[in-house]
Tab-separated table of C-alpha atoms in Angstrom:
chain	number	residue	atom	x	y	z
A	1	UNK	CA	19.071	6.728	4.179
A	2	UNK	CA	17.988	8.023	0.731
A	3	UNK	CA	14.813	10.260	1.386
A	4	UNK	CA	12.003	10.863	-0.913
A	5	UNK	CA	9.470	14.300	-1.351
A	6	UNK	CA	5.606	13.638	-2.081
A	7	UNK	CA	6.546	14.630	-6.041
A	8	UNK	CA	8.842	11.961	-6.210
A	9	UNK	CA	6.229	9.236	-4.937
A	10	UNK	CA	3.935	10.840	-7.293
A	11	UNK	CA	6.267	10.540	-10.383
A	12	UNK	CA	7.211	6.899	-9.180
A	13	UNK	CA	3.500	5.879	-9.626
A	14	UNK	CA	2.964	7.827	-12.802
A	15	UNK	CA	5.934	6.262	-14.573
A	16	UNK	CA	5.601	2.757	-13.660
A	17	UNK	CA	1.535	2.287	-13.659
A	18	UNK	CA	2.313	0.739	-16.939
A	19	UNK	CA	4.211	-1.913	-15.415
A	20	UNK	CA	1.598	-2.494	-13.440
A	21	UNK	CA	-1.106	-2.648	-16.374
A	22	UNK	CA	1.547	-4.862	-18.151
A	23	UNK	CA	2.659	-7.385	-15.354
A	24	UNK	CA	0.236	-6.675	-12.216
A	25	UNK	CA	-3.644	-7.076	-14.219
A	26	UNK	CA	-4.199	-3.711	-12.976
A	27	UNK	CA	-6.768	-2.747	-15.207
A	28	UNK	CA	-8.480	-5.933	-14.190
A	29	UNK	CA	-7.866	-5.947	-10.125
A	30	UNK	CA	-7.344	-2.302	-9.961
A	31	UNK	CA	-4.452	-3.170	-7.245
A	32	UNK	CA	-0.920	-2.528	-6.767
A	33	UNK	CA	-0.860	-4.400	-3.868
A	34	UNK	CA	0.153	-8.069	-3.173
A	35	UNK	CA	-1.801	-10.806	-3.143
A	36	UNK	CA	-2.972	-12.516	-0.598
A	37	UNK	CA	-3.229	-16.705	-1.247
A	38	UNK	CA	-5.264	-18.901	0.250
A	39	UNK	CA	-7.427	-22.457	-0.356
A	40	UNK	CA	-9.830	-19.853	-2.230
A	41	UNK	CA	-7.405	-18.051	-4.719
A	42	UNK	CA	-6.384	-19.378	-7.871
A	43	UNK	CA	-4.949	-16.721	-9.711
A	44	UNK	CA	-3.091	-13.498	-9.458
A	45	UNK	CA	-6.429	-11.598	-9.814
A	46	UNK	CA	-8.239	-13.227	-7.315
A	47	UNK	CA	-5.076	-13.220	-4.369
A	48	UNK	CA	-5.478	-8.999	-5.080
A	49	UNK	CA	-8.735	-9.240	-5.027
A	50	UNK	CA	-8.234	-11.169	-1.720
A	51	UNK	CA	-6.397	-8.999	0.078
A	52	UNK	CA	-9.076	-6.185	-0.080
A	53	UNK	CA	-11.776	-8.752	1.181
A	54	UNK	CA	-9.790	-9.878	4.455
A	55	UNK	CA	-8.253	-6.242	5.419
A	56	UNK	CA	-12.539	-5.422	4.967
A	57	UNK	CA	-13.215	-8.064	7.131
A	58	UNK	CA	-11.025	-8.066	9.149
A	59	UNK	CA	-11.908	-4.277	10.128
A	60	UNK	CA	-15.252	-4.764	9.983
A	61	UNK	CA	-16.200	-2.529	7.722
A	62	UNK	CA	-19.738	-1.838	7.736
A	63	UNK	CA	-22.186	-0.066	5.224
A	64	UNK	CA	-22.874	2.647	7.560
A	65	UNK	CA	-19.245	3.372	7.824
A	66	UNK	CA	-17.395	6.243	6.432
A	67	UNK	CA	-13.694	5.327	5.018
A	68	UNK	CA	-10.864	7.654	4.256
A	69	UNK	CA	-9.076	5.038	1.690
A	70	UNK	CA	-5.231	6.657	2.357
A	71	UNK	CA	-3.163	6.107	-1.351
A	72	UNK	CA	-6.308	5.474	-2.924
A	73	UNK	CA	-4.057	4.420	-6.330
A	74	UNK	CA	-6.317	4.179	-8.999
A	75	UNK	CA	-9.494	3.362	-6.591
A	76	UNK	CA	-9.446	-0.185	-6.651
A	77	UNK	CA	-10.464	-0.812	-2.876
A	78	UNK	CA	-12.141	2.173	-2.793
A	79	UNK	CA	-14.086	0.594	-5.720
A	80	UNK	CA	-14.370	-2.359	-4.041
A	81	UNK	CA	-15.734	-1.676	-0.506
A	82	UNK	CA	-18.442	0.502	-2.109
A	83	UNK	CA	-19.718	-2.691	-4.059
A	84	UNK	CA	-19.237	-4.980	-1.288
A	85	UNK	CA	-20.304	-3.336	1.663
A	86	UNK	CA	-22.318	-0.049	0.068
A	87	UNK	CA	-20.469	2.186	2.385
A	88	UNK	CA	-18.939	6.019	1.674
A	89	UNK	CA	-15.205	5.988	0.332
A	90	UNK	CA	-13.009	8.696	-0.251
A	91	UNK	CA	-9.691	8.309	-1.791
A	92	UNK	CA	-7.165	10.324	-1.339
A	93	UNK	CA	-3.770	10.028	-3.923
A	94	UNK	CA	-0.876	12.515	-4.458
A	95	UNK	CA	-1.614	11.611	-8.733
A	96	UNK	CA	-3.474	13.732	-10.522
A	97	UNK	CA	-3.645	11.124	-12.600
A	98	UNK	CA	-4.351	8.544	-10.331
A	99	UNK	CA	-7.517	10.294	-9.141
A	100	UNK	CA	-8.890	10.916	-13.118
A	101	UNK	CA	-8.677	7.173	-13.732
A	102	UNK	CA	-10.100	6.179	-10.293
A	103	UNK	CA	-13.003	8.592	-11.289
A	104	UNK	CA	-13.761	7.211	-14.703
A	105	UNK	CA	-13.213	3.624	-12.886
A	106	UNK	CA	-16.225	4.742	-10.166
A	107	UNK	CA	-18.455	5.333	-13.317
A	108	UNK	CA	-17.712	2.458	-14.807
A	109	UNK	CA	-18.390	0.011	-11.875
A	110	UNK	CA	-21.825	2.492	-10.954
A	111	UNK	CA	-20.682	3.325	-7.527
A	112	UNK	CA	-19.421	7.510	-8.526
A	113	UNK	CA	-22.302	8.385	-6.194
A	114	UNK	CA	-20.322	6.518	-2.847
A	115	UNK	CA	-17.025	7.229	-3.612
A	116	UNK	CA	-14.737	10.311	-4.267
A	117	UNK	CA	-11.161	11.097	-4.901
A	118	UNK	CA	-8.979	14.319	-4.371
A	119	UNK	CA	-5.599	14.834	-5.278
A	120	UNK	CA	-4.396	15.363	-1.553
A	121	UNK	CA	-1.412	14.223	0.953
A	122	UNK	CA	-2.615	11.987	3.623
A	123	UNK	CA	-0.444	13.881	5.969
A	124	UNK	CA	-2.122	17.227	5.873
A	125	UNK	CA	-6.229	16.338	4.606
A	126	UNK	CA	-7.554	19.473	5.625
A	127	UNK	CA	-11.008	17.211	6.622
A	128	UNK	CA	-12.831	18.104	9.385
A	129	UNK	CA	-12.162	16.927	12.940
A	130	UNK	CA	-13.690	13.456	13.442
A	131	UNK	CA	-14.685	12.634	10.117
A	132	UNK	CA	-14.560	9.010	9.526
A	133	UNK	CA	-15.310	5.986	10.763
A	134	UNK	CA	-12.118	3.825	9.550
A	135	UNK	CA	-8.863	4.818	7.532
A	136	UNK	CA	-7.728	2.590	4.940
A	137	UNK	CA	-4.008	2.484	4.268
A	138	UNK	CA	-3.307	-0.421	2.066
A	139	UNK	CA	0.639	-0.422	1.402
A	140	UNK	CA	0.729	3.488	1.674
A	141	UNK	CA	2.251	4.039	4.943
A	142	UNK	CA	5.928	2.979	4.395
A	143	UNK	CA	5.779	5.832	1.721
A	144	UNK	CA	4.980	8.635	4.816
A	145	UNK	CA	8.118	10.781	5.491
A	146	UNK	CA	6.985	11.147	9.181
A	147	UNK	CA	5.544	8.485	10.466
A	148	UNK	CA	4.058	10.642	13.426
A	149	UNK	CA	2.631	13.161	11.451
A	150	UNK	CA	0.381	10.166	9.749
A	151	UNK	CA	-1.042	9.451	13.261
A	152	UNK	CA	-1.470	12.366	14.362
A	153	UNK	CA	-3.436	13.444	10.928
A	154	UNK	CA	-5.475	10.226	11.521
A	155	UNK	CA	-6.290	10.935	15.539
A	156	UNK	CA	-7.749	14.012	13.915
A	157	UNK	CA	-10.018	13.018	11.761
A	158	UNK	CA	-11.152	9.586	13.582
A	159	UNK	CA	-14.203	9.231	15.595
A	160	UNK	CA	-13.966	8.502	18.724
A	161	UNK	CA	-13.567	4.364	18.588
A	162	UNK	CA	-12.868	4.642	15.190
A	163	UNK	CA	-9.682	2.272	13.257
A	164	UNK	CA	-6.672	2.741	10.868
A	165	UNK	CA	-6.421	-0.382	9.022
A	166	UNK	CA	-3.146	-1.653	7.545
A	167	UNK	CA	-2.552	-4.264	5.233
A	168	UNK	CA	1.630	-3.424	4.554
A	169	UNK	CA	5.120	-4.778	4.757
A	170	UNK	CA	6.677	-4.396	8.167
A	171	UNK	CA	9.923	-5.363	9.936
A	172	UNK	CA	9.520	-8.315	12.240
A	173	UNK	CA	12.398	-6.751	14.548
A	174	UNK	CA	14.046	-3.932	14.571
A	175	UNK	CA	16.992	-3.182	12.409
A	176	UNK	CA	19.126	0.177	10.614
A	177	UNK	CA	18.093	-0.541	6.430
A	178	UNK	CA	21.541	1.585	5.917
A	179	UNK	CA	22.952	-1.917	6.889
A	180	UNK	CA	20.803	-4.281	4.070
A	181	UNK	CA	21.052	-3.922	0.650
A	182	UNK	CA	18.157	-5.609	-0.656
A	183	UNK	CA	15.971	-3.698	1.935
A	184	UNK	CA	17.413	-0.591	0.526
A	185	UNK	CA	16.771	-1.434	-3.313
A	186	UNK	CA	13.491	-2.754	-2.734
A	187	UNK	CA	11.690	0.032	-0.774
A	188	UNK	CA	13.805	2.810	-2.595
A	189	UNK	CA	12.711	1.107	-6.116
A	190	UNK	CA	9.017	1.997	-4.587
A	191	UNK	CA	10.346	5.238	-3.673
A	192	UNK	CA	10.136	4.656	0.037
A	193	UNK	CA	12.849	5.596	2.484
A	194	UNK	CA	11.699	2.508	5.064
A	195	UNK	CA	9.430	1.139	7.180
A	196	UNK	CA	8.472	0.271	10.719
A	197	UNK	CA	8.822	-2.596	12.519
A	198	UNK	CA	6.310	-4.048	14.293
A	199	UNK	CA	7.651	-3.090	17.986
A	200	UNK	CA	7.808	0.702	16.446
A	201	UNK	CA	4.428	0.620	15.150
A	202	UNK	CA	2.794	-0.390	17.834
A	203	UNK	CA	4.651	1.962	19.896
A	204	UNK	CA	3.782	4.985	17.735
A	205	UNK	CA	0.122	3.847	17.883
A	206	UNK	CA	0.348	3.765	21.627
A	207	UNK	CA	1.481	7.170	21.521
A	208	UNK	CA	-0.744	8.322	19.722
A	209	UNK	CA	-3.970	7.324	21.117
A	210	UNK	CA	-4.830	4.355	19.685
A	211	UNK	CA	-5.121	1.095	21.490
A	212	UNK	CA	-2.160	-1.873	21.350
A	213	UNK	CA	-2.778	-2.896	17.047
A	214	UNK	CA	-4.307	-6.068	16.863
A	215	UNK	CA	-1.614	-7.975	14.147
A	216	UNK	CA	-2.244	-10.565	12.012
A	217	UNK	CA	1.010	-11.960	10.054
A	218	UNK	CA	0.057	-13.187	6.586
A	219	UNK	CA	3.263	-13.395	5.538
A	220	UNK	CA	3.364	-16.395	4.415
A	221	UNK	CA	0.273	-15.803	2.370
A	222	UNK	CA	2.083	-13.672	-0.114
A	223	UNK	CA	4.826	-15.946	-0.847
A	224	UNK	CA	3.192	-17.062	-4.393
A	225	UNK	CA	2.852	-12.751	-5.075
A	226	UNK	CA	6.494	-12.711	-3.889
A	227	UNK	CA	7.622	-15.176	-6.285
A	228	UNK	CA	5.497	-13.728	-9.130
A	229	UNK	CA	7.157	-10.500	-8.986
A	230	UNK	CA	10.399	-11.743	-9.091
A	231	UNK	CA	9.817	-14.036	-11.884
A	232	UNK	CA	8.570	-11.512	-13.632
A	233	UNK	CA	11.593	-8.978	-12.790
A	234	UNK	CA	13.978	-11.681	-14.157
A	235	UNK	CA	12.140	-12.454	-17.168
A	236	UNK	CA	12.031	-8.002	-17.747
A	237	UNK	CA	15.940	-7.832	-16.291
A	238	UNK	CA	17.328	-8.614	-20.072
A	239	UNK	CA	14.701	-6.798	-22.054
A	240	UNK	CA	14.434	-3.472	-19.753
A	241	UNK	CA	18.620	-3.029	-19.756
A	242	UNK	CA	18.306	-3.057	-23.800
A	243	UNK	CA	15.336	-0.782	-23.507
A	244	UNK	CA	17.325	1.554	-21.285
A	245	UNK	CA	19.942	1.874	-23.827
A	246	UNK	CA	17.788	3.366	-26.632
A	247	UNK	CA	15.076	5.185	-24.832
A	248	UNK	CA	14.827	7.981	-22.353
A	249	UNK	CA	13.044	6.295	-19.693
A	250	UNK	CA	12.441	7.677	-16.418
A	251	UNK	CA	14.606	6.744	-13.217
A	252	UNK	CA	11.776	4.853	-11.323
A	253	UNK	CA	11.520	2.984	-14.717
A	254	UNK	CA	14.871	2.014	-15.408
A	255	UNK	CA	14.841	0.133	-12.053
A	256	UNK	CA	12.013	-0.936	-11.778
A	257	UNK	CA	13.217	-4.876	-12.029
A	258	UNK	CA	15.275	-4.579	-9.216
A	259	UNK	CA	12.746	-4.319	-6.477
A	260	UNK	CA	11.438	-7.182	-7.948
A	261	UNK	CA	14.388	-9.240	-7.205
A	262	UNK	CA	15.678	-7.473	-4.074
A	263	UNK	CA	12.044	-7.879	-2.570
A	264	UNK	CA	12.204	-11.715	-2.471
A	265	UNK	CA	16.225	-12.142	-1.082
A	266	UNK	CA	14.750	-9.727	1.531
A	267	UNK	CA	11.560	-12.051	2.062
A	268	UNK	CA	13.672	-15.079	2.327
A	269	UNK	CA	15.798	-13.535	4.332
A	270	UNK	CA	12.740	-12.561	7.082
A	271	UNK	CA	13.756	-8.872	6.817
A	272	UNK	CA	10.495	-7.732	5.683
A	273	UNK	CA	6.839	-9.910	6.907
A	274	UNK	CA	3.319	-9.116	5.736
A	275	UNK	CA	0.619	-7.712	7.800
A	276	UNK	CA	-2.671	-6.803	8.509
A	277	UNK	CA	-2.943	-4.582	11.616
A	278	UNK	CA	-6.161	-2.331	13.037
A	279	UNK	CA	-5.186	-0.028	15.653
A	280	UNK	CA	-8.461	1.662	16.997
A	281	UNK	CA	-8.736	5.352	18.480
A	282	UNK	CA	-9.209	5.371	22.051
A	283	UNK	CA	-12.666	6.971	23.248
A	284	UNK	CA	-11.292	9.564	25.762
């Protein structure tokens, strides 16, 4: 299993955020994430967009609430749940870079005086003991090397009754990625080693304190983001090998198409589902 160190997540993001601006309307949804698609989404903006409304509802964010927003990226749901709710954000991103644009991105949307971003791992915070009221980790958790040391940094610095909510791609059953090709190219193209299943997760949540994840499986709702991102990885395929050839591009860059098209055999293939999941902290 090919491993991956917290610089090489942060160079992954650096060199392909302008794939994202490019392909993704990431200046425009502020979201790396996939869309979620329903009777009210139209477009690839609104299915992001989506996705951060039914992971806040579905945790019940409220604007009381503090929020640690885990892999803040460039602040778009940190952005968001300050505007929709009026609660406290911080955002926490191992970018440097990440955290200037999600700064100048707070000013421009007025909300700099709820939210905040630090260049910080999510595995070692160094906040206080029960800080927050939720933890938002929105497709950052597959890129934890220890999977343990994210709960236990989160049983930390959750109140009492407080929830981790996911919105991520998890395994529906358990399986060794050494053994599936596509698995491997897609998550390693994201610069993540693997992920969880579901039986795992709730397991480690167990373990941890938390109570048995409540799990809702959109999976089907990102079929349309799915199939965007590998149209778009075909269509770049020709154009990014010719590229390759005359310019010295980074490694994340040069295969950057791949996950595209490895992430939908693997979806067809039900080796990877899409989740939201809220596992709350126990009280004693």
């Amino acid at each position: 299993m090919k491993t991956f160190t917290s610089k090489d997540i942060e160079n992954y993001y650096d060199q392909t955020e302008v794939h994202y601006k490019l392909h993704w309307e990431l200046e425009k949804s502020m979201g790396l994430h996939y869309g979620i698609w329903d009777k009210s989404t139209k477009t690839l903006h609104e299915s992001i967009i989506n996705t951060n409304f039914l992971l806040m509802k579905f945790g019940e964010i409220k604007p009381s609430d503090s929020v640690l927003d885990c892999g803040c990226g460039i602040g778009g749901s940190a952005i968001y749940l300050s505007k929709k709710v009026g609660c406290q954000v911080t955002g926490v991103t191992l970018s440097a870079k990440q955290v200037a644009t999600a700064k100048k991105l707070a000013i421009e949307n007025s909300v700099d005086q709820l939210v905040s971003f630090y260049q910080l791992n999510y595995l070692e915070t160094g906040f206080a003991d029960q800080s927050f009221d939720k933890i938002w980790a929105m497709e950052s958790f597959g890129s934890s090397f220890d999977k343990q040391l994210f709960f236990k940094e989160m049983q930390r610095i959750l109140k009492p009754g407080g929830k981790i909510l996911f919105a991520d791609t998890f395994k529906p059953y358990s399986y060794d990625i050494d053994q599936e090709i596509d698995m491997q190219i897609m998550l390693n193209g994201w610069a993540i080693s693997d992920i969880l299943s579901l039986e795992e997760l709730t397991k480690l949540a167990q373990d941890h304190n938390f109570e048995t994840p409540q799990i809702n499986d959109v999976t089907k709702d990102v079929k349309k983001s799915v199939e965007r991102l590998y149209s778009l990885s075909l269509a770049g395929m020709v154009a990014s090998k010719i590229y390759n050839l005359f310019k010295n591009v980074s490694e994340f860059s040069k295969v950057h198409y791949k996950t595209g098209i490895a992430q939908k055999k693997a979806y067809e293939n039900g080796k990877w589902g899409y989740y939201l999941v809220m596992a709350e902290k126990k009280n004693a």
